GROMACS .gro file of C-alpha atoms in nm:
model
  193
    1MET     CA    1  10.895  12.484  10.441
    2ASP     CA    2  10.790  12.539  10.780
    3GLY     CA    3  10.868  12.225  10.991
    4VAL     CA    4  10.983  12.014  10.686
    5VAL     CA    5  11.178  11.702  10.826
    6PRO     CA    6  11.463  11.624  10.589
    7ILE     CA    7  11.568  11.250  10.536
    8PRO     CA    8  11.929  11.220  10.578
    9LEU     CA    9  12.141  11.007  10.377
   10GLU     CA   10  12.280  10.697  10.555
   11THR     CA   11  12.657  10.811  10.653
   12ARG     CA   12  12.781  10.511  10.847
   13ASP     CA   13  12.688  10.137  10.893
   14GLY     CA   14  12.491  10.008  11.190
   15GLU     CA   15  12.196   9.955  11.336
   16GLU     CA   16  12.175  10.288  11.516
   17GLU     CA   17  12.235  10.464  11.156
   18ILE     CA   18  11.930  10.273  11.034
   19GLU     CA   19  11.719  10.341  11.318
   20ARG     CA   20  11.812  10.728  11.267
   21VAL     CA   21  11.710  10.713  10.904
   22ILE     CA   22  11.375  10.528  10.960
   23GLN     CA   23  11.274  10.759  11.235
   24ALA     CA   24  11.335  11.078  10.967
   25VAL     CA   25  11.149  10.872  10.728
   26VAL     CA   26  10.856  10.848  11.009
   27ASP     CA   27  10.889  11.189  11.122
   28SER     CA   28  10.865  11.321  10.760
   29VAL     CA   29  10.571  11.120  10.688
   30GLN     CA   30  10.387  11.243  10.989
   31TRP     CA   31  10.470  11.600  10.925
   32GLN     CA   32  10.335  11.559  10.552
   33MET     CA   33   9.995  11.401  10.695
   34SER     CA   34   9.943  11.667  10.952
   35SER     CA   35  10.016  11.939  10.690
   36ASP     CA   36   9.769  11.786  10.493
   37ARG     CA   37  10.030  11.732  10.205
   38LYS     CA   38   9.896  11.597   9.874
   39THR     CA   39  10.224  11.463   9.740
   40THR     CA   40  10.221  11.175   9.505
   41ALA     CA   41  10.465  10.981   9.713
   42LEU     CA   42  10.280  11.031  10.048
   43LYS     CA   43   9.936  10.913   9.858
   44GLN     CA   44  10.141  10.593   9.719
   45LEU     CA   45  10.271  10.492  10.074
   46GLN     CA   46   9.918  10.549  10.213
   47GLY     CA   47   9.791  10.356   9.916
   48HIS     CA   48  10.013  10.045  10.007
   49ILE     CA   49   9.920  10.060  10.358
   50TRP     CA   50   9.553  10.079  10.292
   51ARG     CA   51   9.563   9.792  10.061
   52ALA     CA   52   9.672   9.553  10.360
   53ALA     CA   53   9.384   9.695  10.583
   54TYR     CA   54   9.149   9.676  10.311
   55GLU     CA   55   9.246   9.311  10.187
   56ASN     CA   56   9.226   9.189  10.575
   57GLY     CA   57   8.897   9.325  10.600
   58CYS     CA   58   8.994   9.560  10.885
   59VAL     CA   59   8.889   9.886  10.668
   60LYS     CA   60   8.575   9.912  10.443
   61GLY     CA   61   8.516  10.222  10.196
   62GLU     CA   62   8.231  10.414  10.356
   63LEU     CA   63   8.006  10.606  10.092
   64PHE     CA   64   7.735  10.869  10.159
   65GLU     CA   65   7.388  10.664  10.110
   66ASP     CA   66   7.293  10.868   9.789
   67VAL     CA   67   7.611  10.782   9.608
   68VAL     CA   68   7.583  10.409   9.466
   69PRO     CA   69   7.218  10.474   9.363
   70ALA     CA   70   7.291  10.785   9.178
   71ILE     CA   71   7.610  10.654   9.014
   72ARG     CA   72   7.398  10.323   8.908
   73LYS     CA   73   7.122  10.573   8.767
   74TRP     CA   74   7.392  10.765   8.548
   75ARG     CA   75   7.537  10.469   8.406
   76GLU     CA   76   7.206  10.304   8.326
   77ARG     CA   77   7.163  10.653   8.135
   78GLY     CA   78   7.488  10.608   7.949
   79MET     CA   79   7.700  10.828   8.129
   80LYS     CA   80   8.068  10.740   8.201
   81ILE     CA   81   8.216  10.795   8.561
   82TYR     CA   82   8.575  10.899   8.659
   83VAL     CA   83   8.711  10.968   8.986
   84TYR     CA   84   8.977  11.232   9.006
   85SER     CA   85   9.133  11.234   9.385
   86SER     CA   86   9.436  11.334   9.581
   87GLY     CA   87   9.431  10.973   9.685
   88SER     CA   88   9.632  10.747   9.467
   89VAL     CA   89   9.460  10.528   9.192
   90GLU     CA   90   9.522  10.209   9.386
   91ALA     CA   91   9.365  10.375   9.692
   92GLN     CA   92   9.072  10.497   9.480
   93LYS     CA   93   9.018  10.158   9.357
   94LEU     CA   94   9.072   9.961   9.693
   95LEU     CA   95   8.789  10.174   9.854
   96PHE     CA   96   8.550  10.106   9.583
   97GLU     CA   97   8.619   9.736   9.573
   98HIS     CA   98   8.607   9.703   9.926
   99SER     CA   99   8.313   9.944   9.999
  100THR     CA  100   8.035   9.905  10.256
  101GLU     CA  101   7.816   9.870   9.963
  102GLY     CA  102   8.046   9.556   9.834
  103ASP     CA  103   8.259   9.565   9.535
  104ILE     CA  104   8.157   9.877   9.320
  105LEU     CA  105   8.469   9.919   9.114
  106GLU     CA  106   8.277   9.818   8.772
  107LEU     CA  107   8.076  10.162   8.835
  108PHE     CA  108   8.362  10.368   8.708
  109ASN     CA  109   8.511  10.405   8.367
  110GLY     CA  110   8.856  10.534   8.505
  111HIS     CA  111   9.052  10.680   8.783
  112PHE     CA  112   9.314  10.986   8.791
  113ASP     CA  113   9.518  11.101   9.103
  114THR     CA  114   9.803  11.358   9.130
  115LYS     CA  115   9.997  11.207   8.856
  116ILE     CA  116   9.795  11.376   8.613
  117GLY     CA  117   9.859  11.689   8.791
  118SER     CA  118   9.756  11.915   9.099
  119LYS     CA  119   9.382  11.926   9.164
  120VAL     CA  120   9.423  12.306   9.167
  121ASP     CA  121   9.600  12.326   8.852
  122SER     CA  122   9.338  12.386   8.541
  123GLU     CA  123   9.571  12.219   8.323
  124SER     CA  124   9.528  11.902   8.523
  125TYR     CA  125   9.144  11.911   8.419
  126GLN     CA  126   9.226  11.998   8.055
  127ARG     CA  127   9.453  11.671   8.055
  128ILE     CA  128   9.171  11.464   8.202
  129ALA     CA  129   8.960  11.575   7.944
  130THR     CA  130   9.211  11.497   7.658
  131SER     CA  131   9.275  11.146   7.822
  132ILE     CA  132   8.914  11.051   7.817
  133GLY     CA  133   8.849  11.196   7.445
  134CYS     CA  134   8.573  11.459   7.588
  135SER     CA  135   8.548  11.834   7.575
  136PRO     CA  136   8.579  11.974   7.892
  137ASN     CA  137   8.260  12.161   7.889
  138ASN     CA  138   8.092  11.803   7.875
  139ILE     CA  139   8.227  11.740   8.211
  140LEU     CA  140   8.093  11.787   8.549
  141PHE     CA  141   8.344  11.759   8.833
  142LEU     CA  142   8.214  11.724   9.189
  143THR     CA  143   8.429  11.837   9.480
  144ASP     CA  144   8.414  11.990   9.821
  145VAL     CA  145   8.727  12.240   9.759
  146THR     CA  146   8.671  12.574   9.590
  147ARG     CA  147   9.032  12.584   9.475
  148GLU     CA  148   8.972  12.275   9.269
  149ALA     CA  149   8.631  12.410   9.151
  150ASP     CA  150   8.813  12.732   9.047
  151ALA     CA  151   9.069  12.531   8.847
  152ALA     CA  152   8.819  12.324   8.657
  153GLU     CA  153   8.626  12.621   8.596
  154GLU     CA  154   8.924  12.784   8.397
  155VAL     CA  155   8.942  12.527   8.141
  156ASP     CA  156   8.523  12.525   8.106
  157VAL     CA  157   8.452  12.202   8.303
  158HIS     CA  158   8.113  12.239   8.484
  159VAL     CA  159   8.142  12.220   8.858
  160ALA     CA  160   7.914  12.158   9.131
  161VAL     CA  161   8.068  12.178   9.516
  162VAL     CA  162   7.941  11.922   9.748
  163ILE     CA  163   7.860  12.017  10.109
  164ARG     CA  164   7.877  11.699  10.339
  165PRO     CA  165   7.927  11.688  10.692
  166GLY     CA  166   8.321  11.730  10.805
  167ASN     CA  167   8.385  11.965  10.478
  168ALA     CA  168   8.536  12.293  10.521
  169GLY     CA  169   8.294  12.582  10.567
  170LEU     CA  170   8.253  12.833  10.270
  171THR     CA  171   8.242  13.179  10.280
  172ASP     CA  172   7.919  13.361  10.204
  173ASP     CA  173   8.061  13.471   9.862
  174GLU     CA  174   8.158  13.088   9.774
  175LYS     CA  175   7.821  12.994   9.880
  176SER     CA  176   7.652  13.271   9.646
  177TYR     CA  177   7.890  13.181   9.337
  178TYR     CA  178   7.899  12.812   9.317
  179ARG     CA  179   7.654  12.564   9.244
  180LEU     CA  180   7.599  12.376   9.561
  181ILE     CA  181   7.472  12.023   9.643
  182THR     CA  182   7.410  11.823   9.966
  183SER     CA  183   7.340  11.511   9.771
  184PHE     CA  184   7.383  11.351   9.448
  185ASP     CA  185   7.015  11.296   9.419
  186GLU     CA  186   7.011  11.676   9.359
  187LEU     CA  187   7.185  11.629   9.024
  188PHE     CA  188   6.936  11.625   8.716
  189LEU     CA  189   7.190  11.525   8.454
  190PRO     CA  190   7.063  11.475   8.083
  191SER     CA  191   7.105  11.142   7.926
  192SER     CA  192   7.408  11.099   7.724
  193THR     CA  193   7.281  10.852   7.460
   0.00000   0.00000   0.00000
């Protein structure tokens, strides 16, 4: 891979050798982050770092203002809410436990990360459906990444692409193909009871 930073094995003793390996690890992590790599190991490392920041109150999970009211409404209607993110399950839980809206962790029935599979692999969505005991065609997946939307649709999962500030732009074809929303308020979901 272009720019990859290999981490050498320790070949000799001494402070200089330890520093060389530590620097290679730091360089590798920085390369993975700058390349927007979604590796499980990187996401777990980020989760450990975030845990300290969240628990010390240095960081709060920020959510768009429409998210929590919408999720509460869906829960009242008997719907189950799961999170599937490239961020580790630990990082997801930290974000929702230490959010600007307070601890909202109880609003979610479960969490999935790349341990279930890549978000651009259709089999990941099938595994999630099996794990939660739900037919894929009874699942709505919200994403801002069209490759993820394509993978979910391959196994008959319903998809809406969420347009938010800071997200990558969409092509005209993508805009005409996908169901687009700019707020969770735009979703009118049937009751599950």
